[in-house]
Amino acid sequence: MLIVMDAAATVEDVRRVVGAVEGLGLQAHPIPGAQRTAIGITGNRGTVDPGAFENLPGVSEVIPVSAPYKLVSRESKRENTVVSIGGVPVGGARLAIVAGPCAVESEEQAVEIGRRVRDGGAGLYRGGAYKPRTSPYSFQGLGVAGLKILARVREETGLPIITEVLDTDTVDVVAEYADCLQVGARNMQNFSLLKRLGTVRKPVLLKRGMSATIEELLLAAEYLLAEGNYDVILCERGVRTFADHTRNTLDLSAVPYVQRISHLPILVDPSHGTGKRSKVLPLSRAAVAVGADGLLIEVHHEPERALSDGPQAILPEMFRELVDEIRRLAPVVGRSV
Ligand code: PEP
Ligand code: MN
């Protein structure tokens, strides 16, 4: 259920409604909008009597929310959410260009790639210090040393940092260094991790699981909002299908589908989506054309020596060309870089 306040409602009116909701043993989630505030209600097992709120001062209407994901739904908030990652907006008219290596391998490697993606037009840097690897014998990431290197990259380049968090044990240390915490595809339904990240005051980049439906993706995001973290960015990164010409099948239809039913921003990751360097540029064009709020691109200056995901990493000069193309394409869909 959603309680919509009128435009003239005061802070005190909102507080009174929140108190009434909590008085029933439920959780209230005030969602400020451009015109008026809405208050989402969660925690109810059955229906809640709208009469409990309808006559409170400042209440305009009480409406049932039919979607199972209440807070991420457009029924709760009509306007698009814009998430700020260290001052860089994700979800507005400007496309968010996120780039960096799959894994932080050394300070030299991470800083070199950082400088080159910044010069090529990236607004955000992403690199893994904790890597979810299919094989336990593959490079697992540098851990805390990698986080410290990421802080150096931020100092050197001025780019805010996104990095993956694998488990609840490392949430605090990752949040200490990162501007935004990534939840990888393999962890999309790690509910204890999601609940914990819901209490963290840093944005979360939530990647779609490789066999997750859109409803499952949105319900995973709902865990974060339900715990109080509204700064959530979704990411389409490809799903498993019978097709084996690419690593995954990039499901670009997810973008307009999500945008119709949710207010959260959604990025596209054509690097993991295709697994192939030569396919990153064409699928980036397509992602922007379909309305994505930004791109997540893996870049490496020596991809043949990369410790993970070398075959899909594009070279810094290819990245520069990609951003130049996107810059020309973006105005067609009412965006800019
Ligand atoms: C990554 O972003 O490097 C990664 C491991 O991606 P995904 O979780 O989408 O596989
Ligand atoms: Mn990767």
mmCIF file of C-alpha atoms and ligand atoms in Angstrom:
data_model
loop_
_atom_site.group_PDB
_atom_site.id
_atom_site.type_symbol
_atom_site.label_atom_id
_atom_site.label_comp_id
_atom_site.label_asym_id
_atom_site.label_seq_id
_atom_site.Cartn_x
_atom_site.Cartn_y
_atom_site.Cartn_z
ATOM 1 C CA MET A 1 0.000 0.000 0.000
ATOM 2 C CA LEU A 2 1.062 3.530 -0.745
ATOM 3 C CA ILE A 3 0.001 6.694 1.029
ATOM 4 C CA VAL A 4 0.273 9.697 -1.276
ATOM 5 C CA MET A 5 0.564 13.035 0.530
ATOM 6 C CA ASP A 6 -0.712 16.259 -1.013
ATOM 7 C CA ALA A 7 1.731 18.772 -2.368
ATOM 8 C CA ALA A 8 1.067 21.053 0.608
ATOM 9 C CA ALA A 9 1.667 18.371 3.255
ATOM 10 C CA THR A 10 4.143 19.443 5.914
ATOM 11 C CA VAL A 11 7.066 17.523 7.380
ATOM 12 C CA GLU A 12 4.948 17.137 10.514
ATOM 13 C CA ASP A 13 2.092 15.592 8.444
ATOM 14 C CA VAL A 14 4.523 13.049 6.994
ATOM 15 C CA ARG A 15 5.898 12.294 10.446
ATOM 16 C CA ARG A 16 2.383 11.727 11.792
ATOM 17 C CA VAL A 17 1.567 9.256 9.013
ATOM 18 C CA VAL A 18 4.872 7.411 9.562
ATOM 19 C CA GLY A 19 3.979 7.191 13.249
ATOM 20 C CA ALA A 20 0.533 5.795 12.437
ATOM 21 C CA VAL A 21 2.067 3.148 10.144
ATOM 22 C CA GLU A 22 4.660 2.145 12.713
ATOM 23 C CA GLY A 23 1.969 2.101 15.388
ATOM 24 C CA LEU A 24 0.420 -0.817 13.489
ATOM 25 C CA GLY A 25 3.723 -2.694 13.643
ATOM 26 C CA LEU A 26 4.486 -1.968 9.959
ATOM 27 C CA GLN A 27 7.399 -0.238 8.232
ATOM 28 C CA ALA A 28 6.967 3.171 6.593
ATOM 29 C CA HIS A 29 9.177 4.266 3.701
ATOM 30 C CA PRO A 30 8.806 7.962 2.824
ATOM 31 C CA ILE A 31 9.656 8.423 -0.866
ATOM 32 C CA PRO A 32 10.104 12.119 -1.716
ATOM 33 C CA GLY A 33 8.929 12.989 -5.245
ATOM 34 C CA ALA A 34 9.225 16.113 -7.363
ATOM 35 C CA GLN A 35 5.683 17.254 -6.470
ATOM 36 C CA ARG A 36 4.795 15.305 -3.364
ATOM 37 C CA THR A 37 5.912 12.662 -0.944
ATOM 38 C CA ALA A 38 4.579 9.115 -1.004
ATOM 39 C CA ILE A 39 4.909 6.717 1.898
ATOM 40 C CA GLY A 40 5.280 3.043 1.078
ATOM 41 C CA ILE A 41 4.132 0.468 3.594
ATOM 42 C CA THR A 42 5.805 -2.916 4.004
ATOM 43 C CA GLY A 43 5.648 -5.627 6.616
ATOM 44 C CA ASN A 44 1.920 -6.326 6.309
ATOM 45 C CA ARG A 45 0.860 -9.952 5.904
ATOM 46 C CA GLY A 46 -2.643 -9.244 4.662
ATOM 47 C CA THR A 47 -4.414 -6.091 3.534
ATOM 48 C CA VAL A 48 -4.149 -2.918 5.571
ATOM 49 C CA ASP A 49 -7.284 -0.874 6.191
ATOM 50 C CA PRO A 50 -6.868 2.390 4.241
ATOM 51 C CA GLY A 51 -9.250 4.041 6.703
ATOM 52 C CA ALA A 52 -6.420 4.127 9.237
ATOM 53 C CA PHE A 53 -4.649 6.801 7.165
ATOM 54 C CA GLU A 54 -7.164 8.405 4.809
ATOM 55 C CA ASN A 55 -8.308 11.050 7.245
ATOM 56 C CA LEU A 56 -4.928 12.072 8.609
ATOM 57 C CA PRO A 57 -3.911 15.666 7.760
ATOM 58 C CA GLY A 58 -1.951 16.021 4.520
ATOM 59 C CA VAL A 59 -3.009 12.643 3.081
ATOM 60 C CA SER A 60 -4.219 12.880 -0.506
ATOM 61 C CA GLU A 61 -4.947 9.247 -1.293
ATOM 62 C CA VAL A 62 -4.242 5.713 -0.155
ATOM 63 C CA ILE A 63 -3.673 3.300 -3.015
ATOM 64 C CA PRO A 64 -2.984 -0.416 -3.111
ATOM 65 C CA VAL A 65 0.266 -1.423 -4.830
ATOM 66 C CA SER A 66 -0.359 -4.464 -6.958
ATOM 67 C CA ALA A 67 3.273 -5.274 -7.867
ATOM 68 C CA PRO A 68 5.031 -7.759 -5.553
ATOM 69 C CA TYR A 69 8.020 -5.400 -5.551
ATOM 70 C CA LYS A 70 6.457 -2.445 -3.782
ATOM 71 C CA LEU A 71 9.206 0.107 -3.312
ATOM 72 C CA VAL A 72 11.030 -0.408 -6.602
ATOM 73 C CA SER A 73 7.785 -0.191 -8.534
ATOM 74 C CA ARG A 74 6.743 2.881 -10.524
ATOM 75 C CA GLU A 75 3.484 2.705 -8.630
ATOM 76 C CA SER A 76 5.464 3.908 -5.590
ATOM 77 C CA LYS A 77 7.429 6.588 -7.427
ATOM 78 C CA ARG A 78 6.601 7.961 -10.837
ATOM 79 C CA GLU A 79 9.830 9.903 -11.459
ATOM 80 C CA ASN A 80 13.062 8.163 -12.428
ATOM 81 C CA THR A 81 15.476 7.693 -9.563
ATOM 82 C CA VAL A 82 18.848 9.348 -10.041
ATOM 83 C CA VAL A 83 21.568 7.785 -7.890
ATOM 84 C CA SER A 84 24.672 9.800 -7.116
ATOM 85 C CA ILE A 85 27.915 7.821 -6.977
ATOM 86 C CA GLY A 86 30.460 10.156 -5.409
ATOM 87 C CA GLY A 87 28.732 13.096 -7.124
ATOM 88 C CA VAL A 88 28.324 11.414 -10.523
ATOM 89 C CA PRO A 89 24.622 10.992 -11.355
ATOM 90 C CA VAL A 90 23.338 7.669 -12.684
ATOM 91 C CA GLY A 91 19.843 7.680 -14.168
ATOM 92 C CA GLY A 92 19.484 11.224 -15.476
ATOM 93 C CA ALA A 93 19.815 12.659 -18.981
ATOM 94 C CA ARG A 94 23.562 12.037 -18.956
ATOM 95 C CA LEU A 95 24.642 8.472 -19.647
ATOM 96 C CA ALA A 96 26.809 6.913 -16.946
ATOM 97 C CA ILE A 97 29.968 5.474 -18.461
ATOM 98 C CA VAL A 98 31.550 2.973 -16.081
ATOM 99 C CA ALA A 99 34.865 1.439 -17.098
ATOM 100 C CA GLY A 100 37.890 -0.356 -15.712
ATOM 101 C CA PRO A 101 39.545 -3.756 -15.553
ATOM 102 C CA CYS A 102 37.695 -6.872 -14.453
ATOM 103 C CA ALA A 103 40.179 -7.262 -11.594
ATOM 104 C CA VAL A 104 42.642 -5.002 -9.848
ATOM 105 C CA GLU A 105 45.961 -6.764 -10.486
ATOM 106 C CA SER A 106 48.525 -4.214 -9.323
ATOM 107 C CA GLU A 107 48.722 -0.492 -8.604
ATOM 108 C CA GLU A 108 50.478 0.168 -11.917
ATOM 109 C CA GLN A 109 47.840 -1.752 -13.897
ATOM 110 C CA ALA A 110 44.849 -0.226 -12.098
ATOM 111 C CA VAL A 111 46.131 3.362 -12.217
ATOM 112 C CA GLU A 112 47.246 3.090 -15.857
ATOM 113 C CA ILE A 113 43.804 1.830 -16.902
ATOM 114 C CA GLY A 114 42.170 4.470 -14.685
ATOM 115 C CA ARG A 115 43.991 7.333 -16.387
ATOM 116 C CA ARG A 116 43.233 5.982 -19.818
ATOM 117 C CA VAL A 117 39.517 5.387 -19.254
ATOM 118 C CA ARG A 118 39.160 8.816 -17.617
ATOM 119 C CA ASP A 119 40.862 10.420 -20.646
ATOM 120 C CA GLY A 120 38.639 8.327 -22.899
ATOM 121 C CA GLY A 121 35.467 9.653 -21.291
ATOM 122 C CA ALA A 122 34.596 7.385 -18.341
ATOM 123 C CA GLY A 123 32.758 9.004 -15.449
ATOM 124 C CA LEU A 124 33.146 6.103 -13.012
ATOM 125 C CA TYR A 125 35.846 3.483 -12.436
ATOM 126 C CA ARG A 126 35.068 -0.139 -11.719
ATOM 127 C CA GLY A 127 37.515 -2.897 -10.810
ATOM 128 C CA GLY A 128 37.299 -5.991 -8.643
ATOM 129 C CA ALA A 129 39.314 -6.531 -5.472
ATOM 130 C CA TYR A 130 37.215 -9.569 -4.512
ATOM 131 C CA LYS A 131 36.469 -11.724 -7.541
ATOM 132 C CA PRO A 132 33.782 -14.413 -7.778
ATOM 133 C CA ARG A 133 35.557 -17.067 -9.870
ATOM 134 C CA THR A 134 34.105 -20.272 -11.243
ATOM 135 C CA SER A 135 37.300 -22.142 -10.326
ATOM 136 C CA PRO A 136 38.889 -21.951 -6.868
ATOM 137 C CA TYR A 137 42.276 -22.079 -8.609
ATOM 138 C CA SER A 138 41.678 -18.891 -10.593
ATOM 139 C CA PHE A 139 42.871 -15.478 -9.360
ATOM 140 C CA GLN A 140 40.561 -14.473 -6.501
ATOM 141 C CA GLY A 141 41.488 -10.797 -6.320
ATOM 142 C CA LEU A 142 43.862 -8.832 -4.095
ATOM 143 C CA GLY A 143 41.330 -8.268 -1.296
ATOM 144 C CA VAL A 144 42.067 -5.344 1.025
ATOM 145 C CA ALA A 145 45.280 -4.563 -0.879
ATOM 146 C CA GLY A 146 43.103 -4.207 -3.975
ATOM 147 C CA LEU A 147 40.727 -1.842 -2.158
ATOM 148 C CA LYS A 148 43.697 0.337 -1.184
ATOM 149 C CA ILE A 149 44.796 0.415 -4.806
ATOM 150 C CA LEU A 150 41.274 1.470 -5.810
ATOM 151 C CA ALA A 151 41.517 4.372 -3.377
ATOM 152 C CA ARG A 152 44.776 5.346 -5.134
ATOM 153 C CA VAL A 153 43.018 5.182 -8.508
ATOM 154 C CA ARG A 154 40.338 7.558 -7.198
ATOM 155 C CA GLU A 155 43.036 9.949 -5.950
ATOM 156 C CA GLU A 156 44.916 9.806 -9.242
ATOM 157 C CA THR A 157 41.946 10.081 -11.583
ATOM 158 C CA GLY A 158 39.198 11.784 -9.588
ATOM 159 C CA LEU A 159 36.825 9.007 -10.677
ATOM 160 C CA PRO A 160 34.471 7.521 -8.060
ATOM 161 C CA ILE A 161 34.994 3.791 -7.487
ATOM 162 C CA ILE A 162 32.623 0.843 -7.893
ATOM 163 C CA THR A 163 33.800 -2.539 -6.646
ATOM 164 C CA GLU A 164 32.220 -5.885 -5.903
ATOM 165 C CA VAL A 165 31.396 -7.187 -2.456
ATOM 166 C CA LEU A 166 31.162 -10.983 -2.232
ATOM 167 C CA ASP A 167 29.912 -11.651 1.273
ATOM 168 C CA THR A 168 28.555 -10.110 4.458
ATOM 169 C CA ASP A 169 31.943 -10.445 6.215
ATOM 170 C CA THR A 170 33.570 -7.911 3.909
ATOM 171 C CA VAL A 171 30.713 -5.388 3.572
ATOM 172 C CA ASP A 172 32.255 -2.958 6.082
ATOM 173 C CA VAL A 173 35.725 -2.937 4.600
ATOM 174 C CA VAL A 174 34.463 -2.644 1.016
ATOM 175 C CA ALA A 175 32.085 0.176 2.019
ATOM 176 C CA GLU A 176 34.990 1.987 3.673
ATOM 177 C CA TYR A 177 36.861 2.256 0.355
ATOM 178 C CA ALA A 178 34.206 2.119 -2.376
ATOM 179 C CA ASP A 179 31.790 4.815 -3.554
ATOM 180 C CA CYS A 180 29.386 2.124 -4.763
ATOM 181 C CA LEU A 181 29.191 -1.598 -3.961
ATOM 182 C CA GLN A 182 28.548 -4.079 -6.739
ATOM 183 C CA VAL A 183 26.549 -7.248 -6.183
ATOM 184 C CA GLY A 184 27.541 -9.684 -8.909
ATOM 185 C CA ALA A 185 25.283 -11.937 -10.936
ATOM 186 C CA ARG A 186 26.150 -14.951 -8.777
ATOM 187 C CA ASN A 187 25.071 -13.130 -5.646
ATOM 188 C CA MET A 188 21.879 -11.508 -6.902
ATOM 189 C CA GLN A 189 19.811 -13.731 -4.657
ATOM 190 C CA ASN A 190 22.197 -13.833 -1.698
ATOM 191 C CA PHE A 191 19.480 -12.500 0.553
ATOM 192 C CA SER A 192 21.583 -12.097 3.677
ATOM 193 C CA LEU A 193 24.073 -10.003 1.674
ATOM 194 C CA LEU A 194 21.236 -7.916 0.212
ATOM 195 C CA LYS A 195 19.714 -7.307 3.646
ATOM 196 C CA ARG A 196 23.065 -6.222 4.995
ATOM 197 C CA LEU A 197 23.666 -3.877 2.045
ATOM 198 C CA GLY A 198 20.239 -2.401 2.642
ATOM 199 C CA THR A 199 21.619 -0.892 5.835
ATOM 200 C CA VAL A 200 24.770 0.529 4.241
ATOM 201 C CA ARG A 201 24.809 4.224 3.306
ATOM 202 C CA LYS A 202 26.473 3.667 -0.071
ATOM 203 C CA PRO A 203 24.821 3.017 -3.447
ATOM 204 C CA VAL A 204 24.550 -0.562 -4.690
ATOM 205 C CA LEU A 205 24.971 -1.760 -8.272
ATOM 206 C CA LEU A 206 22.892 -4.936 -8.533
ATOM 207 C CA LYS A 207 23.653 -7.191 -11.492
ATOM 208 C CA ARG A 208 21.024 -9.502 -12.888
ATOM 209 C CA GLY A 209 21.598 -13.163 -12.112
ATOM 210 C CA MET A 210 22.444 -15.266 -15.136
ATOM 211 C CA SER A 211 19.164 -17.151 -14.888
ATOM 212 C CA ALA A 212 17.052 -14.550 -13.135
ATOM 213 C CA THR A 213 13.754 -13.239 -14.423
ATOM 214 C CA ILE A 214 13.058 -9.516 -14.274
ATOM 215 C CA GLU A 215 10.659 -10.129 -11.412
ATOM 216 C CA GLU A 216 13.427 -11.888 -9.463
ATOM 217 C CA LEU A 217 15.817 -9.012 -10.216
ATOM 218 C CA LEU A 218 13.313 -6.438 -8.983
ATOM 219 C CA LEU A 219 12.523 -8.473 -5.874
ATOM 220 C CA ALA A 220 16.260 -8.689 -5.133
ATOM 221 C CA ALA A 221 16.405 -4.881 -5.413
ATOM 222 C CA GLU A 222 13.356 -4.691 -3.149
ATOM 223 C CA TYR A 223 15.425 -6.299 -0.352
ATOM 224 C CA LEU A 224 17.778 -3.313 -0.480
ATOM 225 C CA LEU A 225 15.017 -0.695 -0.492
ATOM 226 C CA ALA A 226 13.010 -2.498 2.167
ATOM 227 C CA GLU A 227 16.032 -2.210 4.497
ATOM 228 C CA GLY A 228 16.331 1.489 3.755
ATOM 229 C CA ASN A 229 18.855 1.743 0.918
ATOM 230 C CA TYR A 230 17.121 3.531 -1.963
ATOM 231 C CA ASP A 231 20.315 4.143 -3.956
ATOM 232 C CA VAL A 232 20.107 1.091 -6.163
ATOM 233 C CA ILE A 233 21.235 0.752 -9.782
ATOM 234 C CA LEU A 234 20.300 -2.329 -11.793
ATOM 235 C CA CYS A 235 22.506 -3.900 -14.444
ATOM 236 C CA GLU A 236 21.644 -6.212 -17.337
ATOM 237 C CA ARG A 237 24.699 -8.418 -17.985
ATOM 238 C CA GLY A 238 23.328 -11.235 -20.102
ATOM 239 C CA VAL A 239 21.572 -14.473 -19.278
ATOM 240 C CA ARG A 240 22.267 -18.126 -20.065
ATOM 241 C CA THR A 241 20.536 -19.463 -23.139
ATOM 242 C CA PHE A 242 21.157 -22.263 -25.652
ATOM 243 C CA ALA A 243 23.065 -19.795 -27.813
ATOM 244 C CA ASP A 244 26.793 -20.401 -27.493
ATOM 245 C CA HIS A 245 28.230 -17.889 -29.939
ATOM 246 C CA THR A 246 28.529 -15.437 -27.050
ATOM 247 C CA ARG A 247 29.359 -16.017 -23.365
ATOM 248 C CA ASN A 248 25.839 -14.931 -22.358
ATOM 249 C CA THR A 249 22.852 -13.622 -24.280
ATOM 250 C CA LEU A 250 22.531 -9.909 -23.607
ATOM 251 C CA ASP A 251 18.844 -9.365 -22.965
ATOM 252 C CA LEU A 252 18.397 -5.793 -24.121
ATOM 253 C CA SER A 253 14.617 -6.064 -23.912
ATOM 254 C CA ALA A 254 15.123 -6.023 -20.140
ATOM 255 C CA VAL A 255 15.927 -2.301 -20.316
ATOM 256 C CA PRO A 256 12.599 -0.878 -21.544
ATOM 257 C CA TYR A 257 10.761 -3.579 -19.634
ATOM 258 C CA VAL A 258 12.368 -2.583 -16.328
ATOM 259 C CA GLN A 259 11.953 1.115 -17.075
ATOM 260 C CA ARG A 260 8.228 0.707 -17.542
ATOM 261 C CA ILE A 261 7.659 -0.966 -14.194
ATOM 262 C CA SER A 262 10.444 0.457 -12.019
ATOM 263 C CA HIS A 263 11.893 3.891 -11.286
ATOM 264 C CA LEU A 264 15.412 2.522 -10.718
ATOM 265 C CA PRO A 265 18.186 3.245 -13.225
ATOM 266 C CA ILE A 266 19.505 0.352 -15.313
ATOM 267 C CA LEU A 267 22.932 -0.033 -16.894
ATOM 268 C CA VAL A 268 23.993 -2.523 -19.555
ATOM 269 C CA ASP A 269 27.214 -4.552 -19.364
ATOM 270 C CA PRO A 270 28.046 -5.695 -22.904
ATOM 271 C CA SER A 271 31.416 -7.068 -21.718
ATOM 272 C CA HIS A 272 30.010 -9.947 -19.655
ATOM 273 C CA GLY A 273 26.931 -9.911 -21.884
ATOM 274 C CA THR A 274 28.939 -11.074 -24.882
ATOM 275 C CA GLY A 275 32.321 -12.190 -23.506
ATOM 276 C CA LYS A 276 33.871 -11.053 -26.767
ATOM 277 C CA ARG A 277 35.936 -7.925 -27.357
ATOM 278 C CA SER A 278 34.654 -7.467 -30.908
ATOM 279 C CA LYS A 279 31.024 -7.450 -29.765
ATOM 280 C CA VAL A 280 31.352 -4.815 -27.039
ATOM 281 C CA LEU A 281 31.049 -1.788 -29.348
ATOM 282 C CA PRO A 282 28.008 -2.949 -31.361
ATOM 283 C CA LEU A 283 26.126 -4.033 -28.231
ATOM 284 C CA SER A 284 27.034 -0.736 -26.530
ATOM 285 C CA ARG A 285 25.397 1.131 -29.407
ATOM 286 C CA ALA A 286 22.339 -1.077 -29.104
ATOM 287 C CA ALA A 287 22.171 -0.611 -25.317
ATOM 288 C CA VAL A 288 22.150 3.163 -25.660
ATOM 289 C CA ALA A 289 19.593 2.984 -28.470
ATOM 290 C CA VAL A 290 17.276 0.861 -26.342
ATOM 291 C CA GLY A 291 17.389 3.454 -23.552
ATOM 292 C CA ALA A 292 19.955 2.181 -21.043
ATOM 293 C CA ASP A 293 21.005 4.697 -18.400
ATOM 294 C CA GLY A 294 24.638 3.863 -18.987
ATOM 295 C CA LEU A 295 27.251 1.259 -19.819
ATOM 296 C CA LEU A 296 29.650 -0.898 -17.834
ATOM 297 C CA ILE A 297 32.705 -1.735 -19.924
ATOM 298 C CA GLU A 298 35.758 -3.830 -19.084
ATOM 299 C CA VAL A 299 38.992 -2.250 -20.338
ATOM 300 C CA HIS A 300 42.571 -3.538 -20.120
ATOM 301 C CA HIS A 301 45.732 -2.131 -21.692
ATOM 302 C CA GLU A 302 47.268 -5.627 -21.888
ATOM 303 C CA PRO A 303 44.260 -7.946 -22.196
ATOM 304 C CA GLU A 304 46.391 -10.945 -23.179
ATOM 305 C CA ARG A 305 48.019 -10.696 -19.732
ATOM 306 C CA ALA A 306 44.809 -9.999 -17.776
ATOM 307 C CA LEU A 307 44.223 -12.256 -14.768
ATOM 308 C CA SER A 308 40.495 -12.428 -15.520
ATOM 309 C CA ASP A 309 38.148 -11.771 -18.439
ATOM 310 C CA GLY A 310 40.923 -10.792 -20.883
ATOM 311 C CA PRO A 311 39.014 -11.959 -24.006
ATOM 312 C CA GLN A 312 36.206 -9.463 -23.383
ATOM 313 C CA ALA A 313 38.349 -6.504 -22.301
ATOM 314 C CA ILE A 314 38.640 -3.769 -24.887
ATOM 315 C CA LEU A 315 41.798 -1.708 -25.304
ATOM 316 C CA PRO A 316 41.873 1.881 -24.024
ATOM 317 C CA GLU A 317 41.916 3.252 -27.587
ATOM 318 C CA MET A 318 38.861 1.159 -28.479
ATOM 319 C CA PHE A 319 37.181 2.533 -25.368
ATOM 320 C CA ARG A 320 37.863 6.088 -26.506
ATOM 321 C CA GLU A 321 36.289 5.336 -29.901
ATOM 322 C CA LEU A 322 33.332 3.682 -28.200
ATOM 323 C CA VAL A 323 32.642 6.755 -26.059
ATOM 324 C CA ASP A 324 33.036 9.045 -29.103
ATOM 325 C CA GLU A 325 30.442 6.999 -30.964
ATOM 326 C CA ILE A 326 28.084 6.921 -28.018
ATOM 327 C CA ARG A 327 28.452 10.681 -27.673
ATOM 328 C CA ARG A 328 27.167 11.072 -31.244
ATOM 329 C CA LEU A 329 24.435 8.486 -30.827
ATOM 330 C CA ALA A 330 23.093 9.633 -27.459
ATOM 331 C CA PRO A 331 21.239 12.782 -28.658
ATOM 332 C CA VAL A 332 19.066 10.590 -30.909
ATOM 333 C CA VAL A 333 17.530 9.109 -27.758
ATOM 334 C CA GLY A 334 17.528 12.364 -25.808
ATOM 335 C CA ARG A 335 20.706 11.639 -23.861
ATOM 336 C CA SER A 336 24.222 13.010 -23.619
ATOM 337 C CA VAL A 337 27.583 11.727 -22.430
HETATM 338 C C1 PEP B 1 32.245 -8.592 -13.020
HETATM 339 O O1 PEP B 1 31.549 -7.558 -13.071
HETATM 340 O O2 PEP B 1 33.479 -8.594 -13.171
HETATM 341 C C2 PEP B 1 31.518 -9.854 -12.856
HETATM 342 C C3 PEP B 1 32.061 -10.890 -12.247
HETATM 343 O O3 PEP B 1 30.302 -9.796 -13.423
HETATM 344 P P1 PEP B 1 29.020 -10.754 -13.262
HETATM 345 O O4 PEP B 1 28.715 -10.786 -11.807
HETATM 346 O O5 PEP B 1 27.982 -10.042 -14.066
HETATM 347 O O6 PEP B 1 29.394 -12.078 -13.836
HETATM 348 MN MN MN B 2 34.710 -9.484 -15.329
#
